[in-house]
């Protein structure tokens, strides 16, 4: 029997009409697969440039992981209380009405998630695959389109198929990262003194400022866990599996990130890491020779594929929920009669991602808008506080640990990133806000059509 058949045990459709077929380990795979992309291979250099003391370097990763963990716990409460397709969109709607969640979904579709898929597709075909096969400009574009089309096809024919692919890619890249660490510590000619030298001379405002800038980079590297909430409408026992999936996934990523950075530090001192834009490759070359660079390139290709698949597995549920509320193109709310997937929504984000990848303008657009997502992160976490007060009677299978401290700390960290971007990249941030507000005429149009929000 097809895994996506409504008759399949555990596949009983939710109120949205989508089958609940995702279990705990599927959520873990979505969380890990979405977070572990290229960040762990690129971000360490930027962090080491801001803080050259290795203990501070490691502390930034710990603090960033804890802040992300706090955000995941806050989202878990909302997801358990509102187990509907759409995740953040639904929580924003329940707390603030229809405009703010529409602008979130608009930015997600127009640039954030479509731009992410386009970026990953182009990186796959033009930056890392040519390491093994020289490709012309045209061939690179064709492969980028084929890359997106293949992942769209997998997710089109069933959420179970997309989740199985996600789980496989997550296991491979998590095991590969762990394998790099084992190889480095077993065969690398490093020094434990790199973990503590140079030391911190004294606490000062310069150190604090550097820590803050480094923290911005780390929080970018940890982003991706929020997408698990988009698919909560297809999750079995969401009140239990979503919180546990977010908990296990984020803790696992914190652990593998720390061990990986310890491996980098074992081989190279912090100053050397700051000067490397391909730190994983440099470490592996130093440890086992040129073949190490090939191994890292393969791992990055797998990581890129997993990150792109996570977007196509989860993101269409946001546009599906918007359309059900009458705030997006009507047919993106359609469910495939056989595969029980929001197939039009999947095709739409896939097609737009392909257009962006061929246009060559997506990277700048993504730079403009991505900071705005942290505004929505802060607002979504704020929904925990608002709904606790407004809806005290709402059934909450899970309540965030450490309330209200936990959500407040995450809100502060999200606002810190937003403020830092406004100060250091003002014109980019302003352009991003303009792109987001371009959704206002579309919002007014759909509201005037009289398509009322779904209950």
PDB file of C-alpha atoms in Angstrom, residues 301-419:
ATOM      1  CA  UNK A 301      27.051  18.701  -1.706  1.00  0.00           C
ATOM      2  CA  UNK A 302      25.021  16.394   0.562  1.00  0.00           C
ATOM      3  CA  UNK A 303      24.446  19.210   3.065  1.00  0.00           C
ATOM      4  CA  UNK A 304      23.259  21.540   0.312  1.00  0.00           C
ATOM      5  CA  UNK A 305      20.836  18.920  -1.000  1.00  0.00           C
ATOM      6  CA  UNK A 306      19.450  18.280   2.478  1.00  0.00           C
ATOM      7  CA  UNK A 307      18.978  21.975   3.193  1.00  0.00           C
ATOM      8  CA  UNK A 308      17.166  22.547  -0.122  1.00  0.00           C
ATOM      9  CA  UNK A 309      14.972  19.484   0.379  1.00  0.00           C
ATOM     10  CA  UNK A 310      14.012  20.725   3.843  1.00  0.00           C
ATOM     11  CA  UNK A 311      12.693  23.967   2.316  1.00  0.00           C
ATOM     12  CA  UNK A 312      10.646  22.154  -0.342  1.00  0.00           C
ATOM     13  CA  UNK A 313       9.343  19.683   2.246  1.00  0.00           C
ATOM     14  CA  UNK A 314       8.121  22.334   4.686  1.00  0.00           C
ATOM     15  CA  UNK A 315       7.793  25.793   3.122  1.00  0.00           C
ATOM     16  CA  UNK A 316       4.849  25.018   0.772  1.00  0.00           C
ATOM     17  CA  UNK A 317       2.679  24.401   3.855  1.00  0.00           C
ATOM     18  CA  UNK A 318       2.891  28.109   4.684  1.00  0.00           C
ATOM     19  CA  UNK A 319       1.499  29.202   1.302  1.00  0.00           C
ATOM     20  CA  UNK A 320      -1.083  26.427   1.520  1.00  0.00           C
ATOM     21  CA  UNK A 321      -2.279  27.844   4.866  1.00  0.00           C
ATOM     22  CA  UNK A 322      -2.318  31.387   3.457  1.00  0.00           C
ATOM     23  CA  UNK A 323      -4.463  30.291   0.523  1.00  0.00           C
ATOM     24  CA  UNK A 324      -6.893  28.528   2.876  1.00  0.00           C
ATOM     25  CA  UNK A 325      -7.274  31.889   4.608  1.00  0.00           C
ATOM     26  CA  UNK A 326      -7.952  33.565   1.266  1.00  0.00           C
ATOM     27  CA  UNK A 327      -4.655  35.475   1.360  1.00  0.00           C
ATOM     28  CA  UNK A 328      -2.761  33.826  -1.484  1.00  0.00           C
ATOM     29  CA  UNK A 329      -3.409  32.361  -4.926  1.00  0.00           C
ATOM     30  CA  UNK A 330      -6.495  30.177  -4.577  1.00  0.00           C
ATOM     31  CA  UNK A 331      -5.136  26.948  -6.036  1.00  0.00           C
ATOM     32  CA  UNK A 332      -2.124  26.819  -3.739  1.00  0.00           C
ATOM     33  CA  UNK A 333      -4.627  25.419  -1.214  1.00  0.00           C
ATOM     34  CA  UNK A 334      -5.336  22.414  -3.461  1.00  0.00           C
ATOM     35  CA  UNK A 335      -4.432  18.954  -2.165  1.00  0.00           C
ATOM     36  CA  UNK A 336      -3.425  16.283  -4.682  1.00  0.00           C
ATOM     37  CA  UNK A 337      -6.162  13.611  -4.772  1.00  0.00           C
ATOM     38  CA  UNK A 338      -3.660  10.739  -4.851  1.00  0.00           C
ATOM     39  CA  UNK A 339      -0.490  11.975  -3.170  1.00  0.00           C
ATOM     40  CA  UNK A 340      -2.260  14.157  -0.558  1.00  0.00           C
ATOM     41  CA  UNK A 341       0.330  16.913  -0.865  1.00  0.00           C
ATOM     42  CA  UNK A 342      -0.171  20.666  -1.436  1.00  0.00           C
ATOM     43  CA  UNK A 343       1.126  20.022  -4.941  1.00  0.00           C
ATOM     44  CA  UNK A 344       0.349  23.409  -6.478  1.00  0.00           C
ATOM     45  CA  UNK A 345       2.145  25.151  -3.618  1.00  0.00           C
ATOM     46  CA  UNK A 346       5.168  22.877  -4.113  1.00  0.00           C
ATOM     47  CA  UNK A 347       5.229  23.563  -7.854  1.00  0.00           C
ATOM     48  CA  UNK A 348       4.883  27.304  -7.263  1.00  0.00           C
ATOM     49  CA  UNK A 349       7.859  27.637  -4.895  1.00  0.00           C
ATOM     50  CA  UNK A 350       9.909  25.321  -7.122  1.00  0.00           C
ATOM     51  CA  UNK A 351       9.153  27.306 -10.283  1.00  0.00           C
ATOM     52  CA  UNK A 352       9.869  30.649  -8.614  1.00  0.00           C
ATOM     53  CA  UNK A 353      13.148  29.277  -7.209  1.00  0.00           C
ATOM     54  CA  UNK A 354      14.194  28.218 -10.714  1.00  0.00           C
ATOM     55  CA  UNK A 355      13.378  31.674 -12.087  1.00  0.00           C
ATOM     56  CA  UNK A 356      15.462  33.316  -9.369  1.00  0.00           C
ATOM     57  CA  UNK A 357      18.372  30.937  -9.957  1.00  0.00           C
ATOM     58  CA  UNK A 358      18.373  31.783 -13.674  1.00  0.00           C
ATOM     59  CA  UNK A 359      17.986  35.520 -13.096  1.00  0.00           C
ATOM     60  CA  UNK A 360      21.218  35.872 -11.145  1.00  0.00           C
ATOM     61  CA  UNK A 361      19.730  38.561  -8.886  1.00  0.00           C
ATOM     62  CA  UNK A 362      18.545  36.402  -5.998  1.00  0.00           C
ATOM     63  CA  UNK A 363      21.654  36.620  -3.800  1.00  0.00           C
ATOM     64  CA  UNK A 364      21.351  40.378  -3.346  1.00  0.00           C
ATOM     65  CA  UNK A 365      17.608  40.111  -2.750  1.00  0.00           C
ATOM     66  CA  UNK A 366      18.221  37.409  -0.159  1.00  0.00           C
ATOM     67  CA  UNK A 367      20.767  39.623   1.582  1.00  0.00           C
ATOM     68  CA  UNK A 368      18.201  42.404   1.721  1.00  0.00           C
ATOM     69  CA  UNK A 369      15.293  40.419   3.114  1.00  0.00           C
ATOM     70  CA  UNK A 370      16.760  37.668   5.281  1.00  0.00           C
ATOM     71  CA  UNK A 371      17.286  39.969   8.262  1.00  0.00           C
ATOM     72  CA  UNK A 372      13.554  40.650   8.251  1.00  0.00           C
ATOM     73  CA  UNK A 373      12.932  37.025   9.167  1.00  0.00           C
ATOM     74  CA  UNK A 374      14.392  37.742  12.602  1.00  0.00           C
ATOM     75  CA  UNK A 375      11.721  40.391  13.125  1.00  0.00           C
ATOM     76  CA  UNK A 376       9.150  37.677  12.510  1.00  0.00           C
ATOM     77  CA  UNK A 377      11.059  35.332  14.852  1.00  0.00           C
ATOM     78  CA  UNK A 378      10.769  37.927  17.619  1.00  0.00           C
ATOM     79  CA  UNK A 379       7.077  38.483  16.899  1.00  0.00           C
ATOM     80  CA  UNK A 380       6.359  34.745  16.814  1.00  0.00           C
ATOM     81  CA  UNK A 381       8.071  34.172  20.149  1.00  0.00           C
ATOM     82  CA  UNK A 382       6.190  37.169  21.494  1.00  0.00           C
ATOM     83  CA  UNK A 383       3.020  35.289  20.548  1.00  0.00           C
ATOM     84  CA  UNK A 384       3.799  32.864  23.384  1.00  0.00           C
ATOM     85  CA  UNK A 385       3.477  35.738  25.871  1.00  0.00           C
ATOM     86  CA  UNK A 386       0.422  37.255  24.179  1.00  0.00           C
ATOM     87  CA  UNK A 387      -1.517  34.007  23.879  1.00  0.00           C
ATOM     88  CA  UNK A 388      -0.700  32.954  27.443  1.00  0.00           C
ATOM     89  CA  UNK A 389      -2.470  36.116  28.569  1.00  0.00           C
ATOM     90  CA  UNK A 390      -5.215  36.239  25.933  1.00  0.00           C
ATOM     91  CA  UNK A 391      -6.004  32.504  25.794  1.00  0.00           C
ATOM     92  CA  UNK A 392      -5.266  31.048  29.238  1.00  0.00           C
ATOM     93  CA  UNK A 393      -7.834  28.308  28.525  1.00  0.00           C
ATOM     94  CA  UNK A 394      -6.076  27.119  25.340  1.00  0.00           C
ATOM     95  CA  UNK A 395      -4.984  23.475  25.653  1.00  0.00           C
ATOM     96  CA  UNK A 396      -1.190  23.399  25.716  1.00  0.00           C
ATOM     97  CA  UNK A 397       0.179  19.840  25.537  1.00  0.00           C
ATOM     98  CA  UNK A 398       3.630  21.382  26.014  1.00  0.00           C
ATOM     99  CA  UNK A 399       4.536  24.552  27.894  1.00  0.00           C
ATOM    100  CA  UNK A 400       7.894  26.185  27.284  1.00  0.00           C
ATOM    101  CA  UNK A 401      10.463  25.471  29.979  1.00  0.00           C
ATOM    102  CA  UNK A 402      11.563  28.522  31.969  1.00  0.00           C
ATOM    103  CA  UNK A 403       8.621  30.732  30.992  1.00  0.00           C
ATOM    104  CA  UNK A 404       8.727  33.757  30.701  1.00  0.00           C
ATOM    105  CA  UNK A 405      12.544  33.951  30.857  1.00  0.00           C
ATOM    106  CA  UNK A 406      13.128  31.579  27.928  1.00  0.00           C
ATOM    107  CA  UNK A 407      11.002  33.352  25.290  1.00  0.00           C
ATOM    108  CA  UNK A 408      12.073  36.822  26.470  1.00  0.00           C
ATOM    109  CA  UNK A 409      15.768  35.963  26.104  1.00  0.00           C
ATOM    110  CA  UNK A 410      15.180  34.697  22.560  1.00  0.00           C
ATOM    111  CA  UNK A 411      13.164  37.795  21.664  1.00  0.00           C
ATOM    112  CA  UNK A 412      16.065  39.968  22.832  1.00  0.00           C
ATOM    113  CA  UNK A 413      18.546  37.950  20.752  1.00  0.00           C
ATOM    114  CA  UNK A 414      16.345  38.194  17.628  1.00  0.00           C
ATOM    115  CA  UNK A 415      15.954  41.949  18.090  1.00  0.00           C
ATOM    116  CA  UNK A 416      19.715  42.199  18.625  1.00  0.00           C
ATOM    117  CA  UNK A 417      20.358  40.672  15.198  1.00  0.00           C
ATOM    118  CA  UNK A 418      17.805  42.995  13.608  1.00  0.00           C
ATOM    119  CA  UNK A 419      19.272  46.068  15.284  1.00  0.00           C
TER     120      UNK A 419
END
